[in-house]
mmCIF file of C-alpha atoms in Angstrom:
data_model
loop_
_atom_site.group_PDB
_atom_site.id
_atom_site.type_symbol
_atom_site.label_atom_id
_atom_site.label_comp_id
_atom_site.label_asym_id
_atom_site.label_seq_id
_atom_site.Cartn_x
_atom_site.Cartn_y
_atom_site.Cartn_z
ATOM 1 C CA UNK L 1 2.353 5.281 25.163
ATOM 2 C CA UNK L 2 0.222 7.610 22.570
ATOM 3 C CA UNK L 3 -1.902 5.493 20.273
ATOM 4 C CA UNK L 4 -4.480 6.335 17.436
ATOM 5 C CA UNK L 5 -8.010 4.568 18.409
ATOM 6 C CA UNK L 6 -10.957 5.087 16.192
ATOM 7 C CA UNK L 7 -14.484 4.902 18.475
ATOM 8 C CA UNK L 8 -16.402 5.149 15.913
ATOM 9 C CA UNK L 9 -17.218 5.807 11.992
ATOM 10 C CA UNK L 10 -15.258 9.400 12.190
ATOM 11 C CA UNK L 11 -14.228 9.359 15.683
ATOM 12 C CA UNK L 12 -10.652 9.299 16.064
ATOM 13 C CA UNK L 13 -8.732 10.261 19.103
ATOM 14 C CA UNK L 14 -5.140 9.637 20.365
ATOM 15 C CA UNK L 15 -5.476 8.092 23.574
ATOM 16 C CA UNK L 16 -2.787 6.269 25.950
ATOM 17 C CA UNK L 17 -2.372 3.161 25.174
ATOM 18 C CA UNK L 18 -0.254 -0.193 26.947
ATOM 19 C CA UNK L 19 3.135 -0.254 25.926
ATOM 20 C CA UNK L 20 3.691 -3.362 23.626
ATOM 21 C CA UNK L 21 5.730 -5.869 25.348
ATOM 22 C CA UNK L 22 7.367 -9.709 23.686
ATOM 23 C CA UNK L 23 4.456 -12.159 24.065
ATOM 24 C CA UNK L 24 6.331 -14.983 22.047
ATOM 25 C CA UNK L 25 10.267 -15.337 21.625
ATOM 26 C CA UNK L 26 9.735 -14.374 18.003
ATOM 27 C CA UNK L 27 8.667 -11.012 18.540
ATOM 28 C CA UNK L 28 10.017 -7.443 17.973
ATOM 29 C CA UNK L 29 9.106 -4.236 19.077
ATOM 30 C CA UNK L 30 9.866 -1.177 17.272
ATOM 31 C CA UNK L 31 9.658 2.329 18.952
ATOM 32 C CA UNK L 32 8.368 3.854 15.524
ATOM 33 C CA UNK L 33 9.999 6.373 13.800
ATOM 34 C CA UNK L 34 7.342 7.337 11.348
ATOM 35 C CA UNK L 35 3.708 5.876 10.820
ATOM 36 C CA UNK L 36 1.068 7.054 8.674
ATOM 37 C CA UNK L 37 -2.688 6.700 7.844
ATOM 38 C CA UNK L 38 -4.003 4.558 5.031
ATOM 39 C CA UNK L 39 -6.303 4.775 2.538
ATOM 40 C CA UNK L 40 -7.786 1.646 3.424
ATOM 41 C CA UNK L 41 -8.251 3.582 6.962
ATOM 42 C CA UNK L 42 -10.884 5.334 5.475
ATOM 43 C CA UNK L 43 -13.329 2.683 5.119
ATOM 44 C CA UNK L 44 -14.259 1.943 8.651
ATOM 45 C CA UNK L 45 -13.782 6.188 8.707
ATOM 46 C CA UNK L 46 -16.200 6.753 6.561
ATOM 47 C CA UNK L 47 -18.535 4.095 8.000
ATOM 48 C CA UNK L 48 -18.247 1.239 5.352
ATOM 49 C CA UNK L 49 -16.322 -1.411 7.932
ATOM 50 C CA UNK L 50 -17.045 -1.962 11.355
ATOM 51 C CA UNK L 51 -15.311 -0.205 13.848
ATOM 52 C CA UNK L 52 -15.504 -0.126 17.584
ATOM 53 C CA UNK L 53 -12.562 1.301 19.716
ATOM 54 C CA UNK L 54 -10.308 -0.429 17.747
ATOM 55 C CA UNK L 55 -6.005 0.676 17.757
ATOM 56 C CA UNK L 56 -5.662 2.261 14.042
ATOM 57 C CA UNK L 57 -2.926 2.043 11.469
ATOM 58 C CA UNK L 58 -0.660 -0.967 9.762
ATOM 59 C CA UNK L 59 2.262 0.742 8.191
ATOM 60 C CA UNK L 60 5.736 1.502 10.349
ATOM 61 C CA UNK L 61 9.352 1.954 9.871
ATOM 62 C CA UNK L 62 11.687 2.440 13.091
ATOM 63 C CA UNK L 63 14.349 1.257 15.652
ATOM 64 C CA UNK L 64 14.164 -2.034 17.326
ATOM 65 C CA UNK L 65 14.087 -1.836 20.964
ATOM 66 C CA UNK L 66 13.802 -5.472 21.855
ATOM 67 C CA UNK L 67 13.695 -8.926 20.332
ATOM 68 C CA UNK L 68 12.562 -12.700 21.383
ATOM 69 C CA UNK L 69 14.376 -15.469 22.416
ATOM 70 C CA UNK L 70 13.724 -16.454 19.365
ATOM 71 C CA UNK L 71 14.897 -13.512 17.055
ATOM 72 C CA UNK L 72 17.947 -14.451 14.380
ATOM 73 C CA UNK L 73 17.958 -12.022 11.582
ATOM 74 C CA UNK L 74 17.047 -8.789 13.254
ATOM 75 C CA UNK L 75 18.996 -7.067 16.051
ATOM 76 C CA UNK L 76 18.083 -4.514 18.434
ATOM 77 C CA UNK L 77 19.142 -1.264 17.097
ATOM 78 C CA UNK L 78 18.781 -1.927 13.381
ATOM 79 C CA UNK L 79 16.406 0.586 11.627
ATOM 80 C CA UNK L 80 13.148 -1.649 9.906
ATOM 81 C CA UNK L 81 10.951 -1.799 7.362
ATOM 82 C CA UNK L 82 8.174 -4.354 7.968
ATOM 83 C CA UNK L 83 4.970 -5.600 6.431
ATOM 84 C CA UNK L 84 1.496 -5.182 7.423
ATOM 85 C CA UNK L 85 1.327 -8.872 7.550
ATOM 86 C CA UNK L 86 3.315 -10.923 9.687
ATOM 87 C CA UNK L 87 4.554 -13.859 8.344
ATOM 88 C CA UNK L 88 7.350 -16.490 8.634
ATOM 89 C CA UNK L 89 8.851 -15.997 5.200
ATOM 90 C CA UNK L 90 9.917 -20.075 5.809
ATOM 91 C CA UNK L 91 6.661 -21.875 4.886
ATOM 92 C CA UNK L 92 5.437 -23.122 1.036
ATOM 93 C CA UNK L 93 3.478 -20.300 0.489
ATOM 94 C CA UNK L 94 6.258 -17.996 1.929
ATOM 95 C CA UNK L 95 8.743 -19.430 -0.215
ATOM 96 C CA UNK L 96 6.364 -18.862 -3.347
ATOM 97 C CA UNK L 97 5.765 -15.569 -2.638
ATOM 98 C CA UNK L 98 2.843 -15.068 -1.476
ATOM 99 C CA UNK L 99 3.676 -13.803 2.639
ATOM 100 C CA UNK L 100 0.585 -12.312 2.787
ATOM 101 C CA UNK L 101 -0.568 -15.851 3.100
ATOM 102 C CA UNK L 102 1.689 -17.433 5.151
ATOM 103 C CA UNK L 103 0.661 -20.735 6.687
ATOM 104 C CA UNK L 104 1.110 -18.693 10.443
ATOM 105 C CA UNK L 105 0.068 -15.148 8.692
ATOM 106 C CA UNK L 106 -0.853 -12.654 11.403
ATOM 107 C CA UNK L 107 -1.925 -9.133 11.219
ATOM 108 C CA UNK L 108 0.428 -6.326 12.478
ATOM 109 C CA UNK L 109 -2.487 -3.826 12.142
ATOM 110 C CA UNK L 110 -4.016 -5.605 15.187
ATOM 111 C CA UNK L 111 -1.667 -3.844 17.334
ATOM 112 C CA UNK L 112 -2.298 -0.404 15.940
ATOM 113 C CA UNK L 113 1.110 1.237 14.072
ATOM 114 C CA UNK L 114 -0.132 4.592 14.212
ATOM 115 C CA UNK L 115 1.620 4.995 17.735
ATOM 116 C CA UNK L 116 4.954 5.424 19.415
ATOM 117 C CA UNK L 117 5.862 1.554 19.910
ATOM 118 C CA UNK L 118 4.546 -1.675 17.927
ATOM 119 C CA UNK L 119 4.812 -5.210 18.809
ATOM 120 C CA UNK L 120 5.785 -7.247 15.141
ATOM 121 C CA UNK L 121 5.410 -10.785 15.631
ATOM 122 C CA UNK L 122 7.595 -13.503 13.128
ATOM 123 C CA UNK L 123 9.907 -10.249 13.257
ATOM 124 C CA UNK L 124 13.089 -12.445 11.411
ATOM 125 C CA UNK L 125 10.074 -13.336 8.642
ATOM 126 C CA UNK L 126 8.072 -9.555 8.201
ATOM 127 C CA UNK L 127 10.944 -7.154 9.064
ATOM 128 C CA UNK L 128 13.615 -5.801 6.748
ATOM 129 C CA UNK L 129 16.990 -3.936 8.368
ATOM 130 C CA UNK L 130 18.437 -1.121 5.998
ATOM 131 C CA UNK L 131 21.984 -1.153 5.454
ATOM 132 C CA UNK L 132 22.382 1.457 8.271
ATOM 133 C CA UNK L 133 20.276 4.766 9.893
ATOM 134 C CA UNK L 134 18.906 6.166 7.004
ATOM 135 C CA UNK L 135 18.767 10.124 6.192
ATOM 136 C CA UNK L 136 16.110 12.014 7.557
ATOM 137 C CA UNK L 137 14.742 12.196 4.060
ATOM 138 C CA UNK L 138 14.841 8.385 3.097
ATOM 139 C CA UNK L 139 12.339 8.143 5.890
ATOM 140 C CA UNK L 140 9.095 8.931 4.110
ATOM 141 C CA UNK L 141 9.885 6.571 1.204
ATOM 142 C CA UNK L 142 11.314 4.011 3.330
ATOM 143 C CA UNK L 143 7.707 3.995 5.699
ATOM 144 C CA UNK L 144 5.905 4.194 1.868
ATOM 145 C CA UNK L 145 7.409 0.277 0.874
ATOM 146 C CA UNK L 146 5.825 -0.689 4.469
ATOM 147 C CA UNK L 147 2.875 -0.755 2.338
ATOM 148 C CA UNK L 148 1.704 1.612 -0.227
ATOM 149 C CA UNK L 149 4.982 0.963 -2.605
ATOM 150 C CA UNK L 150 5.008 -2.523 -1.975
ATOM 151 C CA UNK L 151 1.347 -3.041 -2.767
ATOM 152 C CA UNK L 152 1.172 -0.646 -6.082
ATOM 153 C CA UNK L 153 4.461 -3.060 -7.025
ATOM 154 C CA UNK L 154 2.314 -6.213 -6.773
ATOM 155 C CA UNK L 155 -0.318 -4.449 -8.448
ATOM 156 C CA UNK L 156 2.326 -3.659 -11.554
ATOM 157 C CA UNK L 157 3.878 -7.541 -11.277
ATOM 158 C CA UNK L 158 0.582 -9.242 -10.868
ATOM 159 C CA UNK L 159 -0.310 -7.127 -14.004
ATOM 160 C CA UNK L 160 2.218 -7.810 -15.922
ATOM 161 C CA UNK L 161 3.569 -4.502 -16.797
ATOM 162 C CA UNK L 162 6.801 -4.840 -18.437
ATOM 163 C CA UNK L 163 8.978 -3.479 -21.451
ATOM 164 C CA UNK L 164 6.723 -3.168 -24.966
ATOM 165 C CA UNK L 165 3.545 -3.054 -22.794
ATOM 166 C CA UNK L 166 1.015 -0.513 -22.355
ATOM 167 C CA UNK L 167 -0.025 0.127 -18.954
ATOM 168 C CA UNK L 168 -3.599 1.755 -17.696
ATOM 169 C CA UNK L 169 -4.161 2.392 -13.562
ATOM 170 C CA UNK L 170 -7.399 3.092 -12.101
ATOM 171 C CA UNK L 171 -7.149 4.546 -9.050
ATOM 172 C CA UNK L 172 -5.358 8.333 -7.834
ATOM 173 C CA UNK L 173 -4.581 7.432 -4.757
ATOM 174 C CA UNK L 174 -1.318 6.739 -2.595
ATOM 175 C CA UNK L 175 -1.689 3.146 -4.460
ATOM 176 C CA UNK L 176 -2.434 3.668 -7.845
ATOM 177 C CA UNK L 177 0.553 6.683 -8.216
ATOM 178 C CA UNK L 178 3.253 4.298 -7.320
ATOM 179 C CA UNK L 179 1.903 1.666 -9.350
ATOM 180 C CA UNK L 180 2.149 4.365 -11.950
ATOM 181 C CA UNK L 181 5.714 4.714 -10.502
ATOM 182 C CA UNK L 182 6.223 0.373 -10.242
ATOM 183 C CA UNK L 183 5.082 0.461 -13.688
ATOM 184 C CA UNK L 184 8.051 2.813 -15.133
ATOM 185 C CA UNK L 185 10.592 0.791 -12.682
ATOM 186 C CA UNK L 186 9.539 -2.651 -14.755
ATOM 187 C CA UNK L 187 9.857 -0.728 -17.873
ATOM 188 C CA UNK L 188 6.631 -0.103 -19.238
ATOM 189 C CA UNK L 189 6.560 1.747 -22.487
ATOM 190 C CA UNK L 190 3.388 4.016 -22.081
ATOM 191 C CA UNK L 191 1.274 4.523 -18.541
ATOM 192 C CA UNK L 192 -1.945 5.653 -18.481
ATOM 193 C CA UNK L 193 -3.000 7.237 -15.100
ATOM 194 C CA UNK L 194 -6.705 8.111 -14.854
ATOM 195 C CA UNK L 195 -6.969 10.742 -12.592
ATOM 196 C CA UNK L 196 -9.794 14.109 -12.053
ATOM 197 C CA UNK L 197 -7.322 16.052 -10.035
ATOM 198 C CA UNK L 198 -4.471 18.260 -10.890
ATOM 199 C CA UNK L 199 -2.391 17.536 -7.998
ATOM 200 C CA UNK L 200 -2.611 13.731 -8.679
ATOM 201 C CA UNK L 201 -2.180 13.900 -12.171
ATOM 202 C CA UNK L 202 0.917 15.856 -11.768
ATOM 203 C CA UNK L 203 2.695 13.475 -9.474
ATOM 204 C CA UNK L 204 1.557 10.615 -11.588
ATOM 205 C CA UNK L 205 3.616 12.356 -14.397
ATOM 206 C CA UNK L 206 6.503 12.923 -12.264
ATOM 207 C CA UNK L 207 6.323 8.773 -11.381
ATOM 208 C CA UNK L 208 6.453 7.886 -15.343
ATOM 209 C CA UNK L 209 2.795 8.068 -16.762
ATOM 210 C CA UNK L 210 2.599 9.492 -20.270
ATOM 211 C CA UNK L 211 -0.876 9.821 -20.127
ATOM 212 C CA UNK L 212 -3.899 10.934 -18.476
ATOM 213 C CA UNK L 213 -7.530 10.299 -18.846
ATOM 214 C CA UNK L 214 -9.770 11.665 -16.907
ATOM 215 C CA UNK L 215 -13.083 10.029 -17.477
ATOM 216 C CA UNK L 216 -14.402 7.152 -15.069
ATOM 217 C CA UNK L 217 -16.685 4.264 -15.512
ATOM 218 C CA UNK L 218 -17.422 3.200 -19.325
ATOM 219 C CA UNK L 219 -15.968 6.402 -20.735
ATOM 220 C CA UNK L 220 -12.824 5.557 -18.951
ATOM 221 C CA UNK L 221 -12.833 2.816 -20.893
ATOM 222 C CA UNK L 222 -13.527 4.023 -24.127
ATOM 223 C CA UNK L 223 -10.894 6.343 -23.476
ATOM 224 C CA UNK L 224 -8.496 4.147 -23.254
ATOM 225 C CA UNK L 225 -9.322 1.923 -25.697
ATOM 226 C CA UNK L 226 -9.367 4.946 -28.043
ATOM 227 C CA UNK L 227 -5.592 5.234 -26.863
ATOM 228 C CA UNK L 228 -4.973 2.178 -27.685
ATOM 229 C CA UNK L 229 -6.136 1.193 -31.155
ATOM 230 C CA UNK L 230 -9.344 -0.215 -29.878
ATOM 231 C CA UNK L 231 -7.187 -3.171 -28.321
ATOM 232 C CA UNK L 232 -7.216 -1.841 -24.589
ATOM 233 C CA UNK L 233 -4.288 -2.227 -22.368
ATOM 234 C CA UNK L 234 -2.081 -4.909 -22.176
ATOM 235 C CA UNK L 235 -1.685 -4.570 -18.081
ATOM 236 C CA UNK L 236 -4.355 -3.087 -16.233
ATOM 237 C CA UNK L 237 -3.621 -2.257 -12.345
ATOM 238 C CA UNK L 238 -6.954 -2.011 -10.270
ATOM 239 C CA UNK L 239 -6.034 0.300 -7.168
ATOM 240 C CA UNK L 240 -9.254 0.999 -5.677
ATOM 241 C CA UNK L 241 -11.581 -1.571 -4.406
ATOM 242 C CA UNK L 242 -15.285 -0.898 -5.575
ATOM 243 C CA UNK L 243 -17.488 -1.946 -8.394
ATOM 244 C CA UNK L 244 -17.223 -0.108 -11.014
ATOM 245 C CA UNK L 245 -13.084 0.239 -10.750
ATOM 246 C CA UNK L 246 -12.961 -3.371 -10.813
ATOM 247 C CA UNK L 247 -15.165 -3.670 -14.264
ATOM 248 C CA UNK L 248 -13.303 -0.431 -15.322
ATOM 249 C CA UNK L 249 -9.748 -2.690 -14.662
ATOM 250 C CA UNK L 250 -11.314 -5.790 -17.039
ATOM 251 C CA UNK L 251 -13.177 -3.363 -19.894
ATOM 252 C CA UNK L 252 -10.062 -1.864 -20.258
ATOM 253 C CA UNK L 253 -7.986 -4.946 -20.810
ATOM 254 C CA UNK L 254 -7.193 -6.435 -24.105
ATOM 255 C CA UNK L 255 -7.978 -9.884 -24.557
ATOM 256 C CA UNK L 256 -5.218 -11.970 -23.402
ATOM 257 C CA UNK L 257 -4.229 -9.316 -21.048
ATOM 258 C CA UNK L 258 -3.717 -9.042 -17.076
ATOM 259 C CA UNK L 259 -5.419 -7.430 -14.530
ATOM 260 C CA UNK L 260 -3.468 -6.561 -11.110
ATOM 261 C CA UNK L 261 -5.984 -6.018 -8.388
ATOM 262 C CA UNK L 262 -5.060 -4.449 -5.693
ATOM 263 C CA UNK L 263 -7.423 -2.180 -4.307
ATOM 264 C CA UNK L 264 -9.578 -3.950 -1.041
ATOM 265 C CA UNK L 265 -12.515 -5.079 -2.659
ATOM 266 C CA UNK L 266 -16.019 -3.677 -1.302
ATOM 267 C CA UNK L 267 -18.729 -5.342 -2.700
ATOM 268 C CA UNK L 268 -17.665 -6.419 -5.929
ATOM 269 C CA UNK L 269 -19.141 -9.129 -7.906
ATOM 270 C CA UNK L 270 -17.992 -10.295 -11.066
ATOM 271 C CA UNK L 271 -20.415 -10.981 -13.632
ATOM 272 C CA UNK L 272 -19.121 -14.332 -14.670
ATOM 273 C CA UNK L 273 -20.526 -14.212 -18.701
ATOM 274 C CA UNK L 274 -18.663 -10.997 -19.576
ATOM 275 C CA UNK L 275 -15.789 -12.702 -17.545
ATOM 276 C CA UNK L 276 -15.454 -15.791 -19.775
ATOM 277 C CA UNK L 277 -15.904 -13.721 -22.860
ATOM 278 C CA UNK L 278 -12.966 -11.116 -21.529
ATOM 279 C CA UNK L 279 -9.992 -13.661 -21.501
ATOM 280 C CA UNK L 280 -8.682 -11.618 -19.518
ATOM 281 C CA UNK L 281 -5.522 -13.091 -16.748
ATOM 282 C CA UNK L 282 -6.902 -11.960 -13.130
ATOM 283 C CA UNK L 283 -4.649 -11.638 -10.374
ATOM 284 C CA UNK L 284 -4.035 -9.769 -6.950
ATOM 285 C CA UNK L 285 -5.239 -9.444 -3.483
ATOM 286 C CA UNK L 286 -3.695 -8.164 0.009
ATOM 287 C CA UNK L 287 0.351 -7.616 -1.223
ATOM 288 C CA UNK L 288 3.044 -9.904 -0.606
ATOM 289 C CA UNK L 289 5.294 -6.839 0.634
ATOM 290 C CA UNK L 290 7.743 -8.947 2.165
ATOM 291 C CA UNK L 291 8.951 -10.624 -1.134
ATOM 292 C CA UNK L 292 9.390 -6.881 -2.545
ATOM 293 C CA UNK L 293 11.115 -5.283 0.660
ATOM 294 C CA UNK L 294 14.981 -6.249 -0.089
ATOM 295 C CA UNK L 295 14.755 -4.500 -3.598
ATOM 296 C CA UNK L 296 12.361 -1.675 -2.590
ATOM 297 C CA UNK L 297 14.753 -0.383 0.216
ATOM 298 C CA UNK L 298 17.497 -0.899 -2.026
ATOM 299 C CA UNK L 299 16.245 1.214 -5.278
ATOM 300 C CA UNK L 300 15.415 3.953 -2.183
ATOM 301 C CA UNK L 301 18.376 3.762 -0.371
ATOM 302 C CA UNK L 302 20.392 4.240 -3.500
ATOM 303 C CA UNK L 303 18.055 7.192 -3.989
ATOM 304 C CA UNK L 304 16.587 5.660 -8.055
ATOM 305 C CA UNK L 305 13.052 5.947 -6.533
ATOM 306 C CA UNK L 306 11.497 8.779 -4.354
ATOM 307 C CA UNK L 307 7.835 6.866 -3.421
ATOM 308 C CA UNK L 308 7.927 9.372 -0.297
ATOM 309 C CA UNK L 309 6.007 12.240 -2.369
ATOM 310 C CA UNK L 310 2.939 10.368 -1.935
ATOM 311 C CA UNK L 311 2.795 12.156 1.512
ATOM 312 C CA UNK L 312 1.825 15.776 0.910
ATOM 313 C CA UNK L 313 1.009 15.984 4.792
ATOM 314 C CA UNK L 314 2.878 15.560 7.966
ATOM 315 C CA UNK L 315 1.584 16.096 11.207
ATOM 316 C CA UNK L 316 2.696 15.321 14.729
ATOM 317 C CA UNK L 317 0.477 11.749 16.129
ATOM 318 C CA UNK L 318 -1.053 13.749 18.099
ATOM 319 C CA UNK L 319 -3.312 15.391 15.417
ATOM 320 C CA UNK L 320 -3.945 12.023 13.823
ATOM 321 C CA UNK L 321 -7.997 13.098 13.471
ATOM 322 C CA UNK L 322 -6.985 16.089 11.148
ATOM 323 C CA UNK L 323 -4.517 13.774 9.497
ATOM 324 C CA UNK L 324 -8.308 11.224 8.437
ATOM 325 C CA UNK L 325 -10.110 14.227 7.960
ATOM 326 C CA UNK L 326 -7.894 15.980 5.362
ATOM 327 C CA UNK L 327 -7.923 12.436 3.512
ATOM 328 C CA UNK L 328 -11.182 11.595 3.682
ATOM 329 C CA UNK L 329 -11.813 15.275 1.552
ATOM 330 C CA UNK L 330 -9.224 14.953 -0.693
ATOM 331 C CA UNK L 331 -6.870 17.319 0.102
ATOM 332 C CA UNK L 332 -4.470 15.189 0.846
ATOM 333 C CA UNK L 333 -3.137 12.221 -1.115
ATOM 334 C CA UNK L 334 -1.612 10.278 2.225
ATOM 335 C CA UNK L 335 -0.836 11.656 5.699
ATOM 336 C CA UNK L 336 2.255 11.084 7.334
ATOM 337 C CA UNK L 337 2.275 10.520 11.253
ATOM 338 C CA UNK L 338 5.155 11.324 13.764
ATOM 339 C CA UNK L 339 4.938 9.962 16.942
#
């Protein structure tokens, strides 16, 4: 089969790959439908994480072709949404919430989604049927709760964000927007996106934020404090992963308040004086997206959310390279990949 490998920093290449085959009787495999490249794909991209040959991409919707032994809950045929983490969905931590986790967590990423077939393992635990073959234009916002959805929604819940509160996100990417849009869906009274670019800002708006603020760094913050009477937000979602967003996320926050972090953290260290003084509620990490899958697909299948405009590119697999490239200088939010 065709499969996305990245060499090196910047190297990418579609190459033929081994067809996936069941290793344990709780396996899947999925001959994907629609893939698509990350934002965290741009850190080993760009140089910042290791790379070396490794199969790219961790974010998949399509048809099961084959199942384990094993396999209960998921039948071959059935159209799937999974997670980019494996997990049971049976164990304590599972049953908490917290899949990303689980006890037996493994990561689907390792077999590289951004190709035609993918091997899911703990497929009745990390994969989610639809209620039938979805539309050809459910499929973008279906493949969006594999990950980007699901994770912005944690961000939003792990924030806080709810009815009466006043919501800030720091981050314009595929993230951040639908945590803009998770934020509206949990009722937040007023959003603030902080964005520099027009065509950000403008689907931010369409997703629910009533405001924009454009500065970064410490005049972000005033900003928003100025918004705010001085208070700061009450939830604060943290979509990007580097120092100064993260401080941005917790000088933003009122006292009291929460912080959703969401964004992969890259050398961030928190200053722990300032920290104690904030009393702020800190919470986040790599997304649970399995506890949000049933009501994500629902809200999309019944067509109340439309997280597929995050992907303002689609290209065939095989020009996966421009697909990094057009990402990695902005001029595209999130590229969608068709095998």
């Amino acid at each position: 089969m065709r499969g996305v490998v990245m060499h090196t920093a910047g190297d990418v290449r579609v190459e033929e790959r081994e067809e996936p085959k069941i290793t344990e009787p709780t396996d899947a495999i999925v001959k994907l439908t629609a893939t698509c490249v990350c934002g965290s794909d741009l850190w080993p991209y760009r140089g910042i994480e290791p790379v070396d040959h490794t199969p790219m991409g961790h974010e998949y919707v399509g048809v099961v072709t084959e199942i384990g032994d094993e396999v209960k809950n998921i039948a071959v045929g059935d159209f799937v949404v999974g997670s980019f983490f494996a997990s049971d969905n049976t164990c304590e931590i599972c049953q908490a919430g917290y899949q990303s986790r689980c006890a037996h967590a493994e990561y689907v990423g390792a077999g590289g989604a951004q190709a035609e077939y993918l091997r899911v393992p703990l497929a009745d635990g990390t994969l989610v049927a639809t209620p039938g073959m979805p539309d050809d234009d459910l499929i973008p916002s279906l493949l969006a709760a594999s990950d980007v959805l699901g994770t912005g929604w944690f961000g939003a819940v792990a924030a806080e964000a709810g009815p009466g509160k006043t919501v800030a996100v720091v981050g314009d990417g595929a993230v951040g927007l639908l945590a803009v849009l998770a934020a509206k869906q949990l009722g937040a009274e007023r959003i603030i996106a902080m964005s520099r670019h027009e065509s950000r800002q403008k689907l931010a708006r369409e997703f629910g934020a009533t405001d924009i603020v454009t500065e970064r760094g410490d005049e972000g913050v005033t900003r928003v404090k100025e918004l705010t009477g001085g208070y700061g937000a009450h939830s604060v979602i943290e979509a990007v992963g580097t120092q100064e967003s993260m401080m941005q996320a917790i000088r933003s926050t009122r006292p009291g308040g929460h912080v959703g972090y969401v964004g992969v953290a890259h050398g961030v260290e928190l200053p722990g004086e300032e920290l104690f003084f904030a009393e702020v509620h800190l919470h986040g990490g790599p997304a649970p997206v399995r506890r949000f899958l049933p009501e994500l697909i629902r809200l999309i299948w019944d067509r109340k959310i439309d997280p597929g405009k995050v992907f303002d590119l689609t290209l065939p697999l095989d020009e996966a390279a421009e697909g990094f490239k057009a990402m990695d200088e902005r001029r595209a939010i999130k590229t969608l990949l068709k095998p």
